Amino acid sequence: MEVERVFIGAGCNRIVNNVSWGASGLVSFGTQNGVAIFCPKTAQILTTLPGHKASVNCTHWLPSNKFSFMATKLKQHYLLSGDANGCIILWELSLPDKNWKYILQLPESHKKGVTCISGIMISQTDAMFASSSSDGTVHVWELIFPSMSGGDCKLSLLQSFSAGTKPMVAVSLAKLPGNNGRIVIALGGLDNKIHLFCGERTGQFVRACELKGHTDWIRSLDFSLPINSNGETNNLLLVSSSQDRGIRIWKMVLQSSSVERSQEFSLTSFIKGPIFKAGSMSYQISLESLLIGHEDWVYSVEWQPPLSVDGIECEQPLSILSASMDKTMMIWQPEKTTGIWMNVVIVGELGHCALGFYGGHWSPNGDSILAHGYGGSFHLWRNVGFDCDNWKPQKVPSGHFAAVSDISWAKSGQYLLSVSHDQTTRVFATWLDELHSTNEGAWHEVARPQVHGHDINCVTIIKGKGNHRFVCGSEEKVARVFEAPLSFLKTLNHACLDKYSSPDDDVQTNLQILGANMSALGLSQKPIYVNATTEISERTTNEGMDTLETIPEAVPVEFTEPPIEEQLVWHTLWPETHKLYGHGNELFSLCSDHVGKIVASSCKAQSASVADIWLWQVGSWKAVGRLQAHSLTVSQMEFSYDDKYLLAVSRDRHFSVFSIEQTTASNEISYGLVAKQEGHKRIIWTCSWNPLGHEFATGSRDKTVKIWGIEENSSSVKLLVALPQFSSSVTALSWASIDNEKRDEGILAVGMENGLIELWRTSISRTENGIGSAKSATSVVALRFDPFVCNVSSVNRLAWRNSEMDMDSRTMELASCGDDHTVRVFRINLL
């Protein structure tokens, strides 16, 4: 077997300085404790880099977008990532083969979380970078790239120093004009001042001066490249932004050597600002401009990357991108006649979305701008105008910004549904293009059915005939039932181009519900009916301003191409049709049978009286049974593929098997406990049935997986095989069968707490006639996934796209989700 990564969906950590756009054209960002890399051209996440033990706070490319003119001949690009523990890791990307390599963890780590990393290219093979931390220290490093491919980097710590009594959260470096080889570092943070330090290439940075003016925390600093004026590059510009909503541009001018020392303290120089010395040269600082336009904290400012001419000369455009919590990004440029800085482009204003932007970044060639927001989302605009600016939104990758707790495939595999502690439910699907309908299509988020008021723990899609429905459970005692509206069914047809539709689906195409509205508290989503859309538009125009009680009506939309973030949030909600009351604590696990008639649910429990499994009848949504067997939380449940048995595993280290019988005539359900047994020495986290028989696997915190079989006649359970001990707690299992003549082969996918995934080939031998209970089982490891492909932290759920595989196709698809905020789809090729 071999594995191929098909899709990664992930949201961005909600922190400033987390995103970096490199000269390679790729964007890096932290997603929990992983570093994700995405390609803006394809709107796909390419990979995640494992290595950090804590949440990733910041990333920085060497060379970054500012130095793309120096990177035309570079085969290797480097990435720095810093986390909340103070650890910084250096990675290498080989451009020819697109391979990533973990180089090293920086030997001098900070005592607390890294707040910012910023670097500059001294030459094509030499870079300097500085890192700041909540512990108040700043580390300055030199990195020398290998002269030939396959060589080693040389990394050396030049200096560590403290800039002040309070932590610094913004750093920028620049070469001072005048070609004297001196470097200036600007630091900004919680004391509202900009601290300038000067030093030589070898280190020994000393305090040059302080710049005062901002009245709140300084959030972002960025040096331009030296500005060409009157044929000389004697000017350097520094832009700063703050929580005082203002942006300031500071100008550093190289003083001519004829300036008398007595003039340094004259009235004119006092008005202009401080003068600092770097070696034999002096630099005059003045406030060039104060930019006022944002209505909230300005989290980031960045100069447009220089334009290169034949990779040699470069010109710094006078253009600044700012991103703010007021949900806008602005581009500022000086007017040609007066020189007054004005905001010439404003994008954003996301209407009803959550809080605004944590940062904004230019593409290396300056034709695109990217923002990352409070909801872990990306927002990309590209300038598509020829003669004048015309910024249009573009597709970007999306995903959850908190742990993804559960996933479920649609009944015929058209899409994957995921739920998360970020309080959203999301639908991911391949979007097929009509021009290339033979291709597989690229994965995108196509709907966000639920935006909830609680962290969501579990979900199950109801199989069987009828419309698309799912049940989810969260940090409340209620399970909620959602049904797909007409707008989603039409969008799904565009996405799949009817590839998966079949006459057996019996989906209601004459639905009267077009979409759903969010309530004021985000707890219950009311339906919008087809004939009500005209009333909505009339009502919203008449009522005018919104109040807290009346959130503006959503407008359900049928999409003909993958929706972007603003559309997902507001136009793809599903109506909630039922609430299931009964549990005493927050819901923890859900499952449904394969004919779509029963849903089973469990909740968090500390005693046997609360640990009941409730059975609900689909349609009437009445409670039709309470199964008692466990004394602590039931962690996972699953129906056997013929729906005769319900398997449950629990934190009390036991598993239980119940027989379930449904009489079609009276719709009555009878059930009974077949077996209850202590299966492991620690919590049993997960279980999965063999699709071809009454065998099941259990996985536990004791790092073991065991395969059990039900004795058909005696109604008892016997252990068939115990797999060798794994490297970490087993947190997810999913069993699929391989359809061949033997009829007893399968693949068991095993997910672990450390994020790794393994596939084991199983073989069940039965009694002589080939039917009935299993005599024995064997299992051998077939494939261990590469860590660069796997989840970066605990795998919460694994799910095969179809449990049975036709041998003719030779490929299967496996989905995973985990604490690293990601949803992943893998293609398994049988060689």
mmCIF file of C-alpha atoms in Angstrom, residues 583-585 601-614 626-634 650 652:
data_model
loop_
_atom_site.group_PDB
_atom_site.id
_atom_site.type_symbol
_atom_site.label_atom_id
_atom_site.label_comp_id
_atom_site.label_asym_id
_atom_site.label_seq_id
_atom_site.Cartn_x
_atom_site.Cartn_y
_atom_site.Cartn_z
ATOM 1 C CA HIS A 583 -29.457 13.419 29.014
ATOM 2 C CA GLY A 584 -28.258 14.721 32.368
ATOM 3 C CA ASN A 585 -24.876 16.038 31.196
ATOM 4 C CA SER A 601 -26.498 8.998 22.137
ATOM 5 C CA SER A 602 -24.396 9.117 25.306
ATOM 6 C CA CYS A 603 -23.239 11.890 27.637
ATOM 7 C CA LYS A 604 -20.434 12.583 30.087
ATOM 8 C CA ALA A 605 -21.005 10.529 33.243
ATOM 9 C CA GLN A 606 -19.461 9.984 36.654
ATOM 10 C CA SER A 607 -22.051 7.432 37.799
ATOM 11 C CA ALA A 608 -24.077 4.546 36.369
ATOM 12 C CA SER A 609 -27.360 6.484 36.617
ATOM 13 C CA VAL A 610 -26.158 9.093 34.100
ATOM 14 C CA ALA A 611 -24.168 6.764 31.809
ATOM 15 C CA ASP A 612 -27.241 5.383 29.995
ATOM 16 C CA ILE A 613 -27.251 5.129 26.215
ATOM 17 C CA TRP A 614 -30.436 6.649 24.792
ATOM 18 C CA ARG A 626 -32.312 3.435 27.524
ATOM 19 C CA LEU A 627 -29.436 0.957 27.607
ATOM 20 C CA GLN A 628 -27.663 0.477 30.937
ATOM 21 C CA ALA A 629 -24.260 -1.158 31.203
ATOM 22 C CA HIS A 630 -21.586 1.367 32.142
ATOM 23 C CA SER A 631 -20.612 3.410 35.183
ATOM 24 C CA LEU A 632 -18.592 6.145 33.424
ATOM 25 C CA THR A 633 -18.782 8.087 30.133
ATOM 26 C CA VAL A 634 -19.498 5.995 27.034
ATOM 27 C CA SER A 650 -16.408 3.412 27.953
ATOM 28 C CA ASP A 652 -14.769 2.441 32.832
#
